[in-house]
CSV table of C-alpha atoms in Angstrom, one decimal:
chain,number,residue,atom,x,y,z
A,1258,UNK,CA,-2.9,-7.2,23.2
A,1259,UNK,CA,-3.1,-3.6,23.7
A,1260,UNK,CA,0.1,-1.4,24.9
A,1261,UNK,CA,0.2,1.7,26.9
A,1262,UNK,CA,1.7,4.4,24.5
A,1263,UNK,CA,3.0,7.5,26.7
A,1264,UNK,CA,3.9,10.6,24.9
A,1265,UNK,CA,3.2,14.3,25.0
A,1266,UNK,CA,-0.9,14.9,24.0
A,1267,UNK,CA,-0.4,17.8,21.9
A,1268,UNK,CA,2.4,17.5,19.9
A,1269,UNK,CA,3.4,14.6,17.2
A,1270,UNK,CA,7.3,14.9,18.0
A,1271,UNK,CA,8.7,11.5,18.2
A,1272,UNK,CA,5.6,10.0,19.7
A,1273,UNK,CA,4.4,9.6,16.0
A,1274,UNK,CA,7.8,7.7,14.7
A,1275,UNK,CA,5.9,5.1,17.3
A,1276,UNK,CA,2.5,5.2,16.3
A,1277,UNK,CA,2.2,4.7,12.5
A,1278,UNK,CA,3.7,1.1,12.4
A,1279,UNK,CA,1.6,0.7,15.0
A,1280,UNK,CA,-1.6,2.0,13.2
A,1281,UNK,CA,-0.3,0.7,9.6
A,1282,UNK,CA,-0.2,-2.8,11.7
A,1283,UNK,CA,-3.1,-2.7,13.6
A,1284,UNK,CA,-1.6,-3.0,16.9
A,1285,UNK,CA,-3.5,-2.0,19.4
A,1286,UNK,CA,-2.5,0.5,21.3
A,1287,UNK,CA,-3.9,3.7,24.1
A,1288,UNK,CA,-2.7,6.9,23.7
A,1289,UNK,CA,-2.6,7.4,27.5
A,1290,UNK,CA,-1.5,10.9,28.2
A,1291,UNK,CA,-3.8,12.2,25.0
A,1292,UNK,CA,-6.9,10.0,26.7
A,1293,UNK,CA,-5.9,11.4,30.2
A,1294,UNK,CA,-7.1,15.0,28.5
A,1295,UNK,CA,-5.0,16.8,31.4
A,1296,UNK,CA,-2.0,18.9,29.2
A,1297,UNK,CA,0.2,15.8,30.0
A,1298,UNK,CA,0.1,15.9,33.9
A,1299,UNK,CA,-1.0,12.3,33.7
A,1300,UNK,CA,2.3,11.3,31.9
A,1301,UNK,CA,4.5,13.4,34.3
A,1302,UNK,CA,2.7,11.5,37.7
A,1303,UNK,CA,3.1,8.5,35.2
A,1304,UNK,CA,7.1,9.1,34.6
A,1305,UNK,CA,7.3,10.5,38.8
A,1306,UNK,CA,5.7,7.2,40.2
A,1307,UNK,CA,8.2,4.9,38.0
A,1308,UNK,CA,11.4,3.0,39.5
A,1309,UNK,CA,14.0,1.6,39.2
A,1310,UNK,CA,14.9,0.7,34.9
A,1311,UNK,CA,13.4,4.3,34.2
A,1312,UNK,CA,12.6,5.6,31.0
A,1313,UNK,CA,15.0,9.2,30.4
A,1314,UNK,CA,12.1,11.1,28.5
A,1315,UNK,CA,8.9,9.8,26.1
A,1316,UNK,CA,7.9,8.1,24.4
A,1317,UNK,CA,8.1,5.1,25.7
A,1318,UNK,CA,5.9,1.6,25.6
A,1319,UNK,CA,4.3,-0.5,28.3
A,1320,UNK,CA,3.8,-3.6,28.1
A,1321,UNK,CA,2.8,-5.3,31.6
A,1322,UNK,CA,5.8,-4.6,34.0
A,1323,UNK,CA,7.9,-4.3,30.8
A,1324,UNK,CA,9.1,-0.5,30.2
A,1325,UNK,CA,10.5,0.3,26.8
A,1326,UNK,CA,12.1,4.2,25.8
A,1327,UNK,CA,14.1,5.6,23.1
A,1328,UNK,CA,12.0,5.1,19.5
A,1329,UNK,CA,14.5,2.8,17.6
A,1330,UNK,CA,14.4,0.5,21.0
A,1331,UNK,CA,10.5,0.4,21.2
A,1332,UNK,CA,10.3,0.0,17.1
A,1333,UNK,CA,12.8,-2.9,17.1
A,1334,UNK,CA,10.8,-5.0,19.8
A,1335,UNK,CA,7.2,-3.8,17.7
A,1336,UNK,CA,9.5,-4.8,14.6
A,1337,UNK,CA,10.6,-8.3,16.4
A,1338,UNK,CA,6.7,-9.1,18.1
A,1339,UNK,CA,4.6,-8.0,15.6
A,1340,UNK,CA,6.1,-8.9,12.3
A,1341,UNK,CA,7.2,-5.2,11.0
A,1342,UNK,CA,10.8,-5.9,10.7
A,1343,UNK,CA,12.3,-8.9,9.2
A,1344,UNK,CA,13.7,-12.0,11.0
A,1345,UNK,CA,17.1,-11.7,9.3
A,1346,UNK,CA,19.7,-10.4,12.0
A,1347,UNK,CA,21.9,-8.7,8.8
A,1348,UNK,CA,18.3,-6.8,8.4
A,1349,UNK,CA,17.1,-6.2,11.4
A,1350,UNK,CA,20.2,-4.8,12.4
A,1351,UNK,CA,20.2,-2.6,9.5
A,1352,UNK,CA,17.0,-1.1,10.2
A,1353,UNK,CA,17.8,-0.2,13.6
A,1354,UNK,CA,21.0,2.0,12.2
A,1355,UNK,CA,18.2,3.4,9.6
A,1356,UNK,CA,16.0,4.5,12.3
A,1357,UNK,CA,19.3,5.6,14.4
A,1358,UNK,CA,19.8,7.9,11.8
A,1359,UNK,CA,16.7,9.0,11.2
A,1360,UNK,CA,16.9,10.0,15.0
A,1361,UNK,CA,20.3,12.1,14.4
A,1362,UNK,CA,18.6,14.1,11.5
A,1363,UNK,CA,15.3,14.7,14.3
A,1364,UNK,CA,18.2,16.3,16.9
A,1365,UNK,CA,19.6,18.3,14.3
A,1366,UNK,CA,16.2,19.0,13.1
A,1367,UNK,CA,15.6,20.3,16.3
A,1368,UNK,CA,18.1,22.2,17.0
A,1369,UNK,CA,17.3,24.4,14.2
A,1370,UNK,CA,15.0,26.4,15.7
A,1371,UNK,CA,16.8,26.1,18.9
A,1372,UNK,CA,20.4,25.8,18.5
A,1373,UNK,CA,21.3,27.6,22.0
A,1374,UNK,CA,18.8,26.8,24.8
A,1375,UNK,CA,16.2,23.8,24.0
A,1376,UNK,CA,14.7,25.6,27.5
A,1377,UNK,CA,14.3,29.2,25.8
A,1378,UNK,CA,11.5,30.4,23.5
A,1379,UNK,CA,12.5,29.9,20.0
A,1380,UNK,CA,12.4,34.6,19.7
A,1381,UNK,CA,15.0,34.7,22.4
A,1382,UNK,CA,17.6,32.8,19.7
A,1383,UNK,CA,16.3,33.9,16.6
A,1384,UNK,CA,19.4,35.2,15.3
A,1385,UNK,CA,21.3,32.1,16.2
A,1386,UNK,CA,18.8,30.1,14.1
A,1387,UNK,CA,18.7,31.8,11.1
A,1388,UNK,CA,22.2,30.7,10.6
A,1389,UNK,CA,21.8,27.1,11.9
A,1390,UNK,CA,18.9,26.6,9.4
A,1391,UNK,CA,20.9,28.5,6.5
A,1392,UNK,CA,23.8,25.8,7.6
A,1393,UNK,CA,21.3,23.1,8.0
A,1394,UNK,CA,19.2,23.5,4.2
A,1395,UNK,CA,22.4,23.8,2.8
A,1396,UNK,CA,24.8,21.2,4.0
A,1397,UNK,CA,23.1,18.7,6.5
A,1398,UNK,CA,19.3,18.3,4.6
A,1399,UNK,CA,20.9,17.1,1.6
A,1400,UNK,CA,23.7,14.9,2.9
A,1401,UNK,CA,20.6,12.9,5.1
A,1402,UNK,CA,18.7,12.6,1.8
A,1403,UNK,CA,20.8,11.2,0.1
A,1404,UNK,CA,22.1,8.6,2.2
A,1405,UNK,CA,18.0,7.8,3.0
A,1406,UNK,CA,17.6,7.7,-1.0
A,1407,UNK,CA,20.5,5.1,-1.4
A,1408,UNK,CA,19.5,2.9,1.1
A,1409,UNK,CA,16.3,2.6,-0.9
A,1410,UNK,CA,18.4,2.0,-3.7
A,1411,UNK,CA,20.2,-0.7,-1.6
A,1412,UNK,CA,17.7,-2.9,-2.1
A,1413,UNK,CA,16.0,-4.8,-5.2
A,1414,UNK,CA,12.5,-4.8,-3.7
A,1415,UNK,CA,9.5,-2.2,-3.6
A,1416,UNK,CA,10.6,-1.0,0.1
A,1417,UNK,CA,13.8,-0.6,2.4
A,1418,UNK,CA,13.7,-4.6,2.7
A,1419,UNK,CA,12.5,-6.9,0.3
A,1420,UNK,CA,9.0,-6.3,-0.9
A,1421,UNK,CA,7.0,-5.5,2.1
A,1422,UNK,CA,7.1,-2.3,4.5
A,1423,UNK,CA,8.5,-2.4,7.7
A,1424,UNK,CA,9.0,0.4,10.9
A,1425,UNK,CA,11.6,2.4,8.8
A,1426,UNK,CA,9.7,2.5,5.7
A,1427,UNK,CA,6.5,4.6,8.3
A,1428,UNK,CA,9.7,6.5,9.8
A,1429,UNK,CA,10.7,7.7,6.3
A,1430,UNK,CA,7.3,8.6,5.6
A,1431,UNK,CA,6.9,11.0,8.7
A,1432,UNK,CA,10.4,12.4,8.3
A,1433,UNK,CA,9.4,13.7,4.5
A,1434,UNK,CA,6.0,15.1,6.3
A,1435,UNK,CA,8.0,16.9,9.0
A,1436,UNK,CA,10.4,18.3,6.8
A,1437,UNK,CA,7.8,19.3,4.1
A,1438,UNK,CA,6.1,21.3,6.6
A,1439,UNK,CA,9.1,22.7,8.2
A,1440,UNK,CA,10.9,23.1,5.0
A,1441,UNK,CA,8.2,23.5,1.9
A,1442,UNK,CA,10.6,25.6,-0.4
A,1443,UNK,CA,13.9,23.5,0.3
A,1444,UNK,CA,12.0,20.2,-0.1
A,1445,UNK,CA,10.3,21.5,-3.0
A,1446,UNK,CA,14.3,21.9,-4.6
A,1447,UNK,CA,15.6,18.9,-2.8
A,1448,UNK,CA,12.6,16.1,-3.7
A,1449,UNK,CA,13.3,15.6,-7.5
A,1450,UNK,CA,16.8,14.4,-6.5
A,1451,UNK,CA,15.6,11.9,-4.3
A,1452,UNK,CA,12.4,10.1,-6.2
A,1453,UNK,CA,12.8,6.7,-4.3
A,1454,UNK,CA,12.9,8.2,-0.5
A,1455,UNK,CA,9.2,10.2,-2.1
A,1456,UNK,CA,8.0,6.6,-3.6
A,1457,UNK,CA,8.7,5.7,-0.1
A,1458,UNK,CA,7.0,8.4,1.5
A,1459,UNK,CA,3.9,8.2,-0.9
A,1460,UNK,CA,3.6,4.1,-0.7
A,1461,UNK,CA,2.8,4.4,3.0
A,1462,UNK,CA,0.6,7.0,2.9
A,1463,UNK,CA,-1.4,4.7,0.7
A,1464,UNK,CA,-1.1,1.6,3.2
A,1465,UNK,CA,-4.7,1.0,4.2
A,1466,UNK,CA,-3.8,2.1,8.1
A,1467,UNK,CA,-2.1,4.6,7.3
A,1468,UNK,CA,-4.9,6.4,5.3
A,1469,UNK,CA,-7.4,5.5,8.2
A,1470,UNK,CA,-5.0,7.0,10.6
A,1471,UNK,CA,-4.2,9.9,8.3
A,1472,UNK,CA,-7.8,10.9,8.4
A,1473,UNK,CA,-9.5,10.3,11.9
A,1474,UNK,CA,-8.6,12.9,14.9
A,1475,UNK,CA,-6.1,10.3,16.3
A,1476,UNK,CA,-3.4,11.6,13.3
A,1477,UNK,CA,-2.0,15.8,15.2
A,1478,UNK,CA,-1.1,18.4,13.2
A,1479,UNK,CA,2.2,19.5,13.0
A,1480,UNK,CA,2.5,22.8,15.3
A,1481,UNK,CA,4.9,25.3,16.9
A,1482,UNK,CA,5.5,23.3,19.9
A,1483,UNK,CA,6.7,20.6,18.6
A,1484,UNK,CA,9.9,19.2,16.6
A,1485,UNK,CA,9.6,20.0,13.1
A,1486,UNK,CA,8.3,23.8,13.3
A,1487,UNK,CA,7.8,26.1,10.5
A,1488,UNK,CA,9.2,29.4,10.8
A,1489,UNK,CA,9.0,30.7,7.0
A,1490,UNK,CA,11.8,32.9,7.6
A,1491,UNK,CA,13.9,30.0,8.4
A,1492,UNK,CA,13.1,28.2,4.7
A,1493,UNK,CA,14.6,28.8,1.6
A,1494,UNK,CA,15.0,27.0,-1.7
């Protein structure tokens, strides 16, 4: 089985939450808009020629004439097919509000460098973020982290559930990467409070997929286009 995975080509935004439990699973999968080598036109005459149950925005997951959008709904049907989330409904049900949340902290995440106008260049609001991302380090980074480090906590085993990794477990692991990137002084402050969520963070980089991934030219760099940006005068410890 191999899905159709569409998503912006040059940016990892939320496209990524999607494709590490798919790489640290060996799912296959093609990248189609990155493949289609065109600045994403392909995924816009893609998302133009679609009717009917729509996706809003990518990424989202094809799977014959099934259409799946929004990251927590296409990573609890991977979770569900493909034996990356547990069978348990108490569990599975508690992964999808992980990975709900982890999407809350993305917005905000996002609206950090653009707190007025998601449609106007990040220099046109510059003033506006410096105080959302003051705001942001301060209160919001530390009240996600914590809840993220005692849900780890939560639980007995080596990961979020039981002893074995799941779609949350590669979400936490790309949430730390963004936010290390985005935020290297503050995470440098914020980290030795939270050594579980790390242990998370560096037990899937060490899943065998994960470090194939990590290394071949399928794994994009973090850049100013996408979600987590850094703008060093928005960091501070």
């Amino acid at each position: 089985m191999s899905y159709q995975l569409w998503y912006w080509p040059s940016i990892p935004g939320r496209g990524e939450f999607v494709r590490l439990p798919m790489e640290a699973a060996g799912i296959g999968y093609e990248d189609c808009a990155r493949l289609a080598g065109d600045a994403g036109q392909a995924l816009l005459a893609d998302m133009a020629a679609r009717s009917g149950r729509t996706p809003f925005a990518p990424p989202y997951l094809v799977n014959d004439r099934l259409v799946i959008a929004q990251v927590a709904n296409i990573l609890m049907y991977l979770g569900e097919r493909h034996d990356v989330a547990p069978s348990n409904i108490a569990d599975r049900l508690w992964l999808n509000q992980l990975q709900l949340t982890i999407a809350d902290m993305v917005a905000e995440v996002h609206d950090v460098h653009h707190p007025v106008d998601a449609m106007a260049y990040y220099a046109e609001q510059r003033p506006e973020a410096l105080r959302a991302a003051g705001r942001f380090r301060a209160e919001r980074m530390p009240k996600f982290l914590k809840y993220f480090e005692h849900a780890v906590i939560a639980n007995p085993g080596d990961w979020l559930i039981d002893h074995r990794w799941t779609y949350v477990d590669t979400s936490l692991f790309q949430l730390v990467e963004g936010l290390r990137y985005m935020f290297p002084k503050r995470m440098a402050t914020l980290e030795p409070d939270h050594p579980n969520l790390v242990r998370i963070h560096a037990q899937v980089a060490d899943l065998p997929g994960i470090r194939a991934y990590v290394k071949s030219d399928r794994r994009l760099a973090f850049n100013e286009n996408g979600i987590f940006r850094h703008y060093p005068e928005l960091d501070a410890a």
